[in-house]
XYZ file of C-alpha atoms in Angstrom:
262
model
C 55.442 -8.956 64.595
C 53.286 -6.709 66.846
C 54.792 -3.598 68.499
C 53.688 -1.555 71.570
C 51.466 1.358 70.625
C 50.755 -0.266 67.287
C 47.100 0.546 66.136
C 45.047 -1.828 64.135
C 41.415 -3.217 63.472
C 40.726 -6.270 65.584
C 37.878 -8.834 65.380
C 36.567 -10.521 68.435
C 37.062 -14.265 68.167
C 36.135 -15.382 71.686
C 34.721 -14.029 75.006
C 35.153 -15.020 78.673
C 34.583 -13.353 81.992
C 38.263 -11.945 82.061
C 37.925 -10.350 78.500
C 37.887 -11.141 74.767
C 40.293 -12.924 72.330
C 40.954 -11.040 69.211
C 42.519 -11.473 65.787
C 44.564 -8.572 64.454
C 46.738 -8.377 61.262
C 47.333 -12.057 61.286
C 48.169 -12.192 65.121
C 46.068 -13.319 68.082
C 45.680 -11.059 71.112
C 43.607 -10.497 74.087
C 41.581 -7.344 75.397
C 41.113 -7.499 79.216
C 37.592 -6.785 80.401
C 38.764 -3.328 81.793
C 40.247 -2.463 78.478
C 36.924 -2.829 76.743
C 34.703 0.284 76.431
C 31.811 -1.604 78.020
C 33.665 -1.658 81.267
C 33.159 2.079 81.969
C 30.365 3.167 79.526
C 27.099 2.051 77.986
C 28.796 0.334 75.134
C 27.311 -3.260 74.658
C 29.592 -6.040 75.984
C 32.011 -7.764 73.527
C 30.556 -10.461 71.324
C 32.129 -12.684 68.797
C 32.396 -10.977 65.366
C 32.616 -7.482 66.775
C 35.139 -5.302 64.837
C 36.913 -2.340 66.639
C 39.941 -0.253 66.686
C 42.413 -1.148 69.345
C 46.186 -0.545 70.297
C 48.871 -2.898 71.561
C 49.483 -2.248 75.184
C 52.112 -5.122 75.845
C 53.445 -7.020 72.702
C 55.597 -9.069 75.083
C 52.815 -11.060 76.826
C 51.360 -14.237 75.552
C 48.942 -13.382 73.947
C 49.720 -9.910 73.416
C 47.539 -7.502 75.252
C 45.355 -4.828 73.400
C 43.056 -1.891 74.613
C 39.980 -0.701 72.791
C 39.597 2.250 75.180
C 39.620 5.669 73.192
C 41.971 7.057 76.021
C 44.587 4.330 75.414
C 44.273 4.894 71.754
C 44.969 8.530 72.171
C 47.841 7.975 74.464
C 49.323 5.337 72.071
C 49.138 7.924 69.141
C 51.026 10.507 71.321
C 53.821 7.925 72.050
C 54.331 6.341 68.630
C 56.667 8.948 67.400
C 57.626 11.005 70.409
C 59.289 8.012 72.171
C 61.637 7.337 69.257
C 62.254 11.070 68.821
C 63.350 11.064 72.366
C 65.947 8.349 71.791
C 67.279 10.372 68.832
C 67.018 13.868 70.306
C 67.561 14.293 74.135
C 65.021 16.522 75.626
C 65.824 19.162 78.335
C 65.712 17.993 81.983
C 62.859 20.231 82.774
C 59.872 19.952 80.641
C 56.652 21.960 80.543
C 53.485 21.905 82.490
C 50.768 23.432 80.449
C 47.056 24.216 81.341
C 45.737 22.672 78.156
C 42.097 23.396 78.846
C 42.683 27.132 78.801
C 44.857 26.837 75.662
C 42.311 24.787 73.932
C 39.635 27.184 74.901
C 41.604 30.128 73.604
C 41.914 28.221 70.256
C 38.529 26.846 70.132
C 39.762 23.268 69.315
C 41.102 20.258 70.916
C 44.825 19.807 70.284
C 46.577 16.527 69.238
C 47.818 14.312 72.086
C 51.153 13.933 70.407
C 51.706 17.733 70.357
C 50.905 18.012 74.031
C 53.369 15.331 74.845
C 56.078 17.032 72.735
C 55.499 20.380 74.534
C 55.389 18.511 77.945
C 58.626 16.654 77.127
C 60.615 19.361 75.296
C 58.825 22.683 75.710
C 58.974 24.976 72.750
C 62.196 25.395 70.972
C 64.430 24.414 67.875
C 64.838 20.793 66.370
C 67.491 20.029 63.950
C 68.744 23.645 63.924
C 65.891 24.819 61.772
C 62.458 23.651 62.963
C 60.755 25.686 65.616
C 58.068 23.955 67.762
C 55.569 26.549 68.729
C 54.592 26.474 72.328
C 51.556 28.110 74.272
C 52.821 30.794 76.716
C 56.081 31.623 74.934
C 57.384 35.061 75.853
C 58.212 35.815 72.190
C 54.909 36.035 70.294
C 56.722 34.752 67.161
C 56.914 31.196 68.753
C 53.825 31.282 70.711
C 51.027 28.946 69.677
C 48.124 30.981 70.447
C 49.535 34.195 69.193
C 50.712 32.647 65.927
C 47.304 31.221 65.525
C 45.565 34.576 65.484
C 48.353 36.386 63.448
C 48.363 33.754 60.651
C 44.615 33.485 60.478
C 44.611 37.357 59.763
C 47.395 37.266 57.267
C 45.898 34.354 55.429
C 42.444 35.983 55.394
C 44.071 38.892 53.792
C 45.746 36.740 51.072
C 42.408 35.020 50.158
C 40.610 38.165 50.216
C 42.994 39.652 47.782
C 42.272 36.743 45.310
C 45.224 34.548 45.981
C 44.315 30.974 45.132
C 43.772 28.431 47.952
C 45.496 25.100 47.661
C 42.967 22.291 46.974
C 43.345 20.943 50.526
C 41.906 24.152 51.843
C 38.620 24.031 49.904
C 35.379 23.626 52.066
C 35.206 24.140 55.803
C 38.894 23.835 56.837
C 40.923 25.667 59.408
C 44.707 26.107 59.465
C 46.438 26.297 62.973
C 50.191 26.636 62.959
C 52.498 24.540 65.071
C 55.768 24.926 63.553
C 58.162 27.458 61.854
C 61.259 26.931 59.754
C 64.094 29.345 60.743
C 65.656 31.252 57.769
C 63.151 30.068 55.217
C 60.051 31.487 56.700
C 57.995 28.317 56.077
C 54.998 27.776 58.280
C 53.860 24.306 59.264
C 50.034 24.021 60.053
C 47.511 21.388 61.090
C 44.704 21.098 58.503
C 41.747 21.096 60.747
C 38.576 19.686 59.199
C 35.128 19.038 60.847
C 34.551 15.726 62.103
C 38.194 14.750 61.914
C 39.927 13.796 65.160
C 42.961 15.947 66.053
C 45.181 12.787 65.913
C 44.064 12.428 62.163
C 44.961 15.957 61.130
C 47.135 16.468 58.177
C 50.296 18.475 58.288
C 50.623 21.147 55.644
C 53.531 23.391 54.882
C 53.354 26.793 53.309
C 56.650 28.032 51.897
C 57.805 31.323 53.342
C 58.961 32.963 49.963
C 56.467 31.425 47.414
C 52.980 30.060 46.878
C 53.717 26.586 47.245
C 52.005 24.321 49.788
C 52.893 20.657 50.732
C 50.599 18.276 52.482
C 51.733 15.263 54.634
C 49.582 12.490 56.072
C 51.407 12.721 59.281
C 51.161 13.956 62.734
C 53.402 16.840 64.065
C 55.689 14.507 66.088
C 56.064 12.175 63.035
C 57.022 15.029 60.835
C 59.595 16.259 63.391
C 61.060 12.779 63.799
C 61.254 12.310 60.000
C 63.307 15.643 59.816
C 65.556 14.727 62.748
C 66.097 11.222 61.465
C 66.760 12.234 57.818
C 63.794 10.187 56.437
C 61.519 13.133 55.563
C 59.945 13.282 52.082
C 59.551 17.044 52.266
C 61.239 18.804 49.432
C 61.982 21.825 51.873
C 64.142 19.633 54.071
C 66.116 17.569 51.399
C 69.126 19.667 51.652
C 69.297 19.933 55.486
C 72.625 18.177 55.815
C 74.191 21.020 53.697
C 73.038 23.801 55.979
C 72.882 22.070 59.373
C 76.045 20.678 61.328
C 75.809 17.118 61.817
C 75.727 17.482 65.575
C 72.834 20.004 65.333
C 70.784 17.328 63.424
C 69.847 15.722 66.655
C 70.020 18.446 69.017
C 67.026 20.236 70.574
C 67.487 23.964 71.843
C 64.747 25.016 74.135
C 63.235 28.566 73.933
C 64.307 29.224 77.446
C 68.026 28.797 76.318
C 67.519 30.564 72.880
C 65.542 33.553 73.941
C 67.489 34.459 77.040
C 70.709 35.022 74.859
């Protein structure tokens, strides 16, 4: 069964003035004319046999409605794991408003849509009693996205310069940008940024705080956090979380504004 925000490859099977019928993962669907890239760009109109990436906007309609607009695909990716996280872990009543253009200019990269939604929904703070979400503009540089990016790049450059072996994932033209920190253990969670790879496709990679090990996960930061909170993570470093975190803290979020004011 199709679900809202689901992303899949579709094939155009018929066209009409109102839009195009599509086949996706064994299901039939429809892309309204305004949800095809040709509506607002120089992309050629839909023709039978075209293949494209699309997301489910409304699985309850008959047929289900899809969109092939890049903006809708990015939005769906940002919602896919933040929405279930919100159901498990209540966000504070006041989210964050961030001037993302300035943040991205300072970092020199565009940030994943799901991270932006996390920060706007929760702000920076502590998930599951151990996992800090870094945020731009945090008054404590330890939990500030931009400050930690500069600091970790300097520290890692010193390590590589001293001859410490890089993990295989870091060979070639890659960059590490930190987005999370594990309280007590000192682990850092990074995005593995590769040339030509969209932010929504970045790999999460963890560097243990007191050792040389690295772990890579084909997941977004919101999916990684959701798996930790839900207890479904495959990360070795979070397998004993139930032994060190009170059950009520597992699904609790503590914002920086609360923690840092204590």
